[in-house]
Amino acid sequence: MPDLYPFARRILFSFNAETAHHLTLSGMKAARSIGVLSGLTGGGESPAQPVEVMGLRFPNRVGLAAGLDKKGEAVGAFGELGFGHVEIGTVTPRPQPGNEKPRLFRLKEHEAIINRMGFNNPGVEGLLENVSHSRKGFSGVLGINVGKNFDTPNEDFLSDYLDCFEAVYGAADYVTANLSSPNTKGLRDLQSADTCRDLIRKMQEKRDELRPKYDGKTVPIVIKIAPDLSDDAIKGLAEVFSETQVDGVITTNTTIERAAVAGHPLENEAGGLSGAPLTEHSTEVLALLRSEMDQQIPVIGSGGVMTAADAKAKFDAGAALVQVYTGLVYRGPELVREIAELPE
Ligand SMILES: Cc1cc2nc3c(=O)[nH]c(=O)nc-3n(C[C@H](O)[C@H](O)[C@H](O)COP(=O)(O)O)c2cc1C
């Protein structure tokens, strides 16, 4: 099957980044609805290499990172592209429009993206309604990534995370608490050791309360951290994760660092930078956390996975799974297949 993505990419890149994003999702949904998506993308052909992580069976080790399917509208379609898990969101309790446009920029020369989307999402009830349709036929693992509304003061952040957790409990295979987006004011302050410990404990208490209502279902709790933490802060968080026995950690979100793209005309756009400039540092954060944290707690590697070799570097640094966002934009579904086929 020839790789059609370079051709599709030429067309998509002729539009501004956000329009291309919407065209891609609508195109995928339409192609799936008439049964031609996996034929067009060559998806679903990877040999299954299932792994067990956080007590869940993942069909392979590569997943879609949060933020691409913020509304949960294309879960099954991403499954057909070959992803073993799909993380949707970030979703907040109430719907919100996100930041003003333009808020998404391609830095082609660097195979990178800067975004300041600001959690545009349909709210947790809207997302659940979408998922009830879009997950039909999906046999992978569904992660739901939760956050707080932009106008919820930081003192009250706990109730936003707990309300979302409760609302998605029945639908999610695992839930990620996003503490690391640079585009919601004050969000990354929630990564302080005390605040993070408190959040994990409260989510665990909520889970104890919900488990009997869901026939004993235990939803793993995952924390997603930023790449811009100091080594000491990472070590402090590793202690918190070990002490609380959180179920998993995602390293990393996007970076506010710009050194790798210095001199580019878009370097001063506010937001988080993702893609190739993030690869190395995000793997360093992963390796440091891995070495400092209880070995039983899995780490999921996200950040600049642009090639199968980048994914292998994350597995070699101790990742149990990897996730892709910007790599999909630049390389297309072929990348997913290449990673899924990496020997264990
Ligand atoms: C446009 C865009 C939107 C994103 N939105 C979210 C989000 O809502 N929640 C989240 O946890 N991460 C979000 N991310 C971060 C990605 O999930 C991922 O962690 C990060 O981009 C690094 O991976 P990459 O280099 O493969 O893109 C977003 C990334 C991009 C590029």
mmCIF file of N, CA and C in Angstrom, residues 65 110-112 251-254 273-283 301-311 313-314 322-328 335 339:
data_model
loop_
_atom_site.group_PDB
_atom_site.id
_atom_site.type_symbol
_atom_site.label_atom_id
_atom_site.label_comp_id
_atom_site.label_asym_id
_atom_site.label_seq_id
_atom_site.Cartn_x
_atom_site.Cartn_y
_atom_site.Cartn_z
ATOM 1 N N ALA A 65 -1.707 11.270 21.540
ATOM 2 C CA ALA A 65 -1.584 12.184 22.686
ATOM 3 C C ALA A 65 -2.816 13.086 22.779
ATOM 4 N N HIS A 110 11.368 23.255 11.489
ATOM 5 C CA HIS A 110 11.788 22.533 12.697
ATOM 6 C C HIS A 110 10.916 21.300 12.966
ATOM 7 N N GLU A 111 10.011 20.987 12.062
ATOM 8 C CA GLU A 111 9.018 19.919 12.326
ATOM 9 C C GLU A 111 8.404 20.121 13.707
ATOM 10 N N ALA A 112 7.877 21.316 13.901
ATOM 11 C CA ALA A 112 7.370 21.686 15.227
ATOM 12 C C ALA A 112 6.032 22.408 15.108
ATOM 13 N N THR A 251 5.224 11.819 30.591
ATOM 14 C CA THR A 251 6.270 12.832 30.396
ATOM 15 C C THR A 251 6.440 12.992 28.902
ATOM 16 N N THR A 252 6.233 14.088 28.302
ATOM 17 C CA THR A 252 5.894 15.373 28.862
ATOM 18 C C THR A 252 4.860 16.089 27.987
ATOM 19 N N ASN A 253 4.370 17.186 28.513
ATOM 20 C CA ASN A 253 3.550 18.095 27.722
ATOM 21 C C ASN A 253 4.480 18.956 26.833
ATOM 22 N N THR A 254 3.952 20.021 26.260
ATOM 23 C CA THR A 254 4.736 20.937 25.417
ATOM 24 C C THR A 254 5.648 21.810 26.284
ATOM 25 N N LEU A 273 5.511 24.600 22.761
ATOM 26 C CA LEU A 273 6.215 24.107 21.565
ATOM 27 C C LEU A 273 6.270 22.576 21.642
ATOM 28 N N SER A 274 5.951 21.941 20.497
ATOM 29 C CA SER A 274 5.977 20.470 20.448
ATOM 30 C C SER A 274 6.720 20.028 19.197
ATOM 31 N N GLY A 275 6.971 18.735 19.094
ATOM 32 C CA GLY A 275 7.619 18.194 17.903
ATOM 33 C C GLY A 275 9.112 18.015 18.090
ATOM 34 N N ALA A 276 9.847 18.010 16.966
ATOM 35 C CA ALA A 276 11.267 17.640 16.980
ATOM 36 C C ALA A 276 12.117 18.413 18.005
ATOM 37 N N PRO A 277 11.879 19.726 18.216
ATOM 38 C CA PRO A 277 12.735 20.432 19.183
ATOM 39 C C PRO A 277 12.577 19.925 20.620
ATOM 40 N N LEU A 278 11.537 19.134 20.863
ATOM 41 C CA LEU A 278 11.240 18.679 22.227
ATOM 42 C C LEU A 278 11.777 17.269 22.487
ATOM 43 N N THR A 279 12.112 16.558 21.414
ATOM 44 C CA THR A 279 12.397 15.114 21.521
ATOM 45 C C THR A 279 13.386 14.792 22.641
ATOM 46 N N GLU A 280 14.566 15.421 22.532
ATOM 47 C CA GLU A 280 15.648 15.003 23.410
ATOM 48 C C GLU A 280 15.356 15.333 24.875
ATOM 49 N N HIS A 281 14.924 16.581 25.096
ATOM 50 C CA HIS A 281 14.733 16.991 26.486
ATOM 51 C C HIS A 281 13.612 16.198 27.153
ATOM 52 N N SER A 282 12.551 15.948 26.388
ATOM 53 C CA SER A 282 11.443 15.203 26.972
ATOM 54 C C SER A 282 11.893 13.780 27.343
ATOM 55 N N THR A 283 12.778 13.201 26.545
ATOM 56 C CA THR A 283 13.308 11.866 26.887
ATOM 57 C C THR A 283 14.208 11.947 28.127
ATOM 58 N N GLY A 301 5.711 7.940 27.456
ATOM 59 C CA GLY A 301 6.578 8.952 26.836
ATOM 60 C C GLY A 301 5.852 9.734 25.757
ATOM 61 N N SER A 302 5.766 11.053 25.948
ATOM 62 C CA SER A 302 5.187 11.940 24.942
ATOM 63 C C SER A 302 6.141 13.113 24.784
ATOM 64 N N GLY A 303 6.320 13.562 23.533
ATOM 65 C CA GLY A 303 7.204 14.716 23.309
ATOM 66 C C GLY A 303 8.200 14.429 22.212
ATOM 67 N N GLY A 304 7.853 14.895 21.008
ATOM 68 C CA GLY A 304 8.796 14.803 19.895
ATOM 69 C C GLY A 304 9.043 13.403 19.376
ATOM 70 N N VAL A 305 8.046 12.546 19.450
ATOM 71 C CA VAL A 305 8.198 11.231 18.791
ATOM 72 C C VAL A 305 7.868 11.439 17.307
ATOM 73 N N MET A 306 8.929 11.635 16.510
ATOM 74 C CA MET A 306 8.763 11.955 15.083
ATOM 75 C C MET A 306 9.149 10.764 14.196
ATOM 76 N N THR A 307 9.873 9.781 14.787
ATOM 77 C CA THR A 307 10.329 8.600 14.044
ATOM 78 C C THR A 307 10.238 7.396 14.984
ATOM 79 N N ALA A 308 10.347 6.212 14.380
ATOM 80 C CA ALA A 308 10.361 5.002 15.215
ATOM 81 C C ALA A 308 11.592 5.022 16.122
ATOM 82 N N ALA A 309 12.689 5.612 15.640
ATOM 83 C CA ALA A 309 13.907 5.677 16.473
ATOM 84 C C ALA A 309 13.660 6.554 17.708
ATOM 85 N N ASP A 310 12.904 7.639 17.561
ATOM 86 C CA ASP A 310 12.566 8.477 18.730
ATOM 87 C C ASP A 310 11.744 7.677 19.738
ATOM 88 N N ALA A 311 10.819 6.863 19.219
ATOM 89 C CA ALA A 311 9.998 6.036 20.117
ATOM 90 C C ALA A 311 10.893 5.020 20.813
ATOM 91 N N ALA A 313 13.998 5.314 21.552
ATOM 92 C CA ALA A 313 14.790 5.993 22.591
ATOM 93 C C ALA A 313 13.951 6.142 23.866
ATOM 94 N N LYS A 314 12.662 6.413 23.713
ATOM 95 C CA LYS A 314 11.794 6.550 24.901
ATOM 96 C C LYS A 314 11.597 5.182 25.560
ATOM 97 N N VAL A 322 4.255 4.927 24.324
ATOM 98 C CA VAL A 322 4.541 6.280 23.849
ATOM 99 C C VAL A 322 3.275 6.880 23.240
ATOM 100 N N GLN A 323 3.276 8.193 23.137
ATOM 101 C CA GLN A 323 2.164 8.909 22.503
ATOM 102 C C GLN A 323 2.714 9.869 21.449
ATOM 103 N N VAL A 324 1.875 10.133 20.447
ATOM 104 C CA VAL A 324 2.285 10.950 19.317
ATOM 105 C C VAL A 324 1.238 12.029 19.052
ATOM 106 N N TYR A 325 1.678 13.247 18.797
ATOM 107 C CA TYR A 325 0.778 14.275 18.274
ATOM 108 C C TYR A 325 1.449 14.922 17.051
ATOM 109 N N THR A 326 2.485 15.725 17.301
ATOM 110 C CA THR A 326 3.091 16.487 16.199
ATOM 111 C C THR A 326 3.667 15.561 15.118
ATOM 112 N N GLY A 327 4.184 14.420 15.518
ATOM 113 C CA GLY A 327 4.724 13.457 14.547
ATOM 114 C C GLY A 327 3.654 13.005 13.564
ATOM 115 N N LEU A 328 2.425 12.909 14.033
ATOM 116 C CA LEU A 328 1.329 12.496 13.144
ATOM 117 C C LEU A 328 1.061 13.570 12.091
ATOM 118 N N LEU A 335 3.850 6.571 10.534
ATOM 119 C CA LEU A 335 4.628 6.633 11.777
ATOM 120 C C LEU A 335 4.034 5.706 12.843
ATOM 121 N N ILE A 339 6.004 2.511 14.621
ATOM 122 C CA ILE A 339 6.228 2.370 16.071
ATOM 123 C C ILE A 339 5.575 1.085 16.585
#
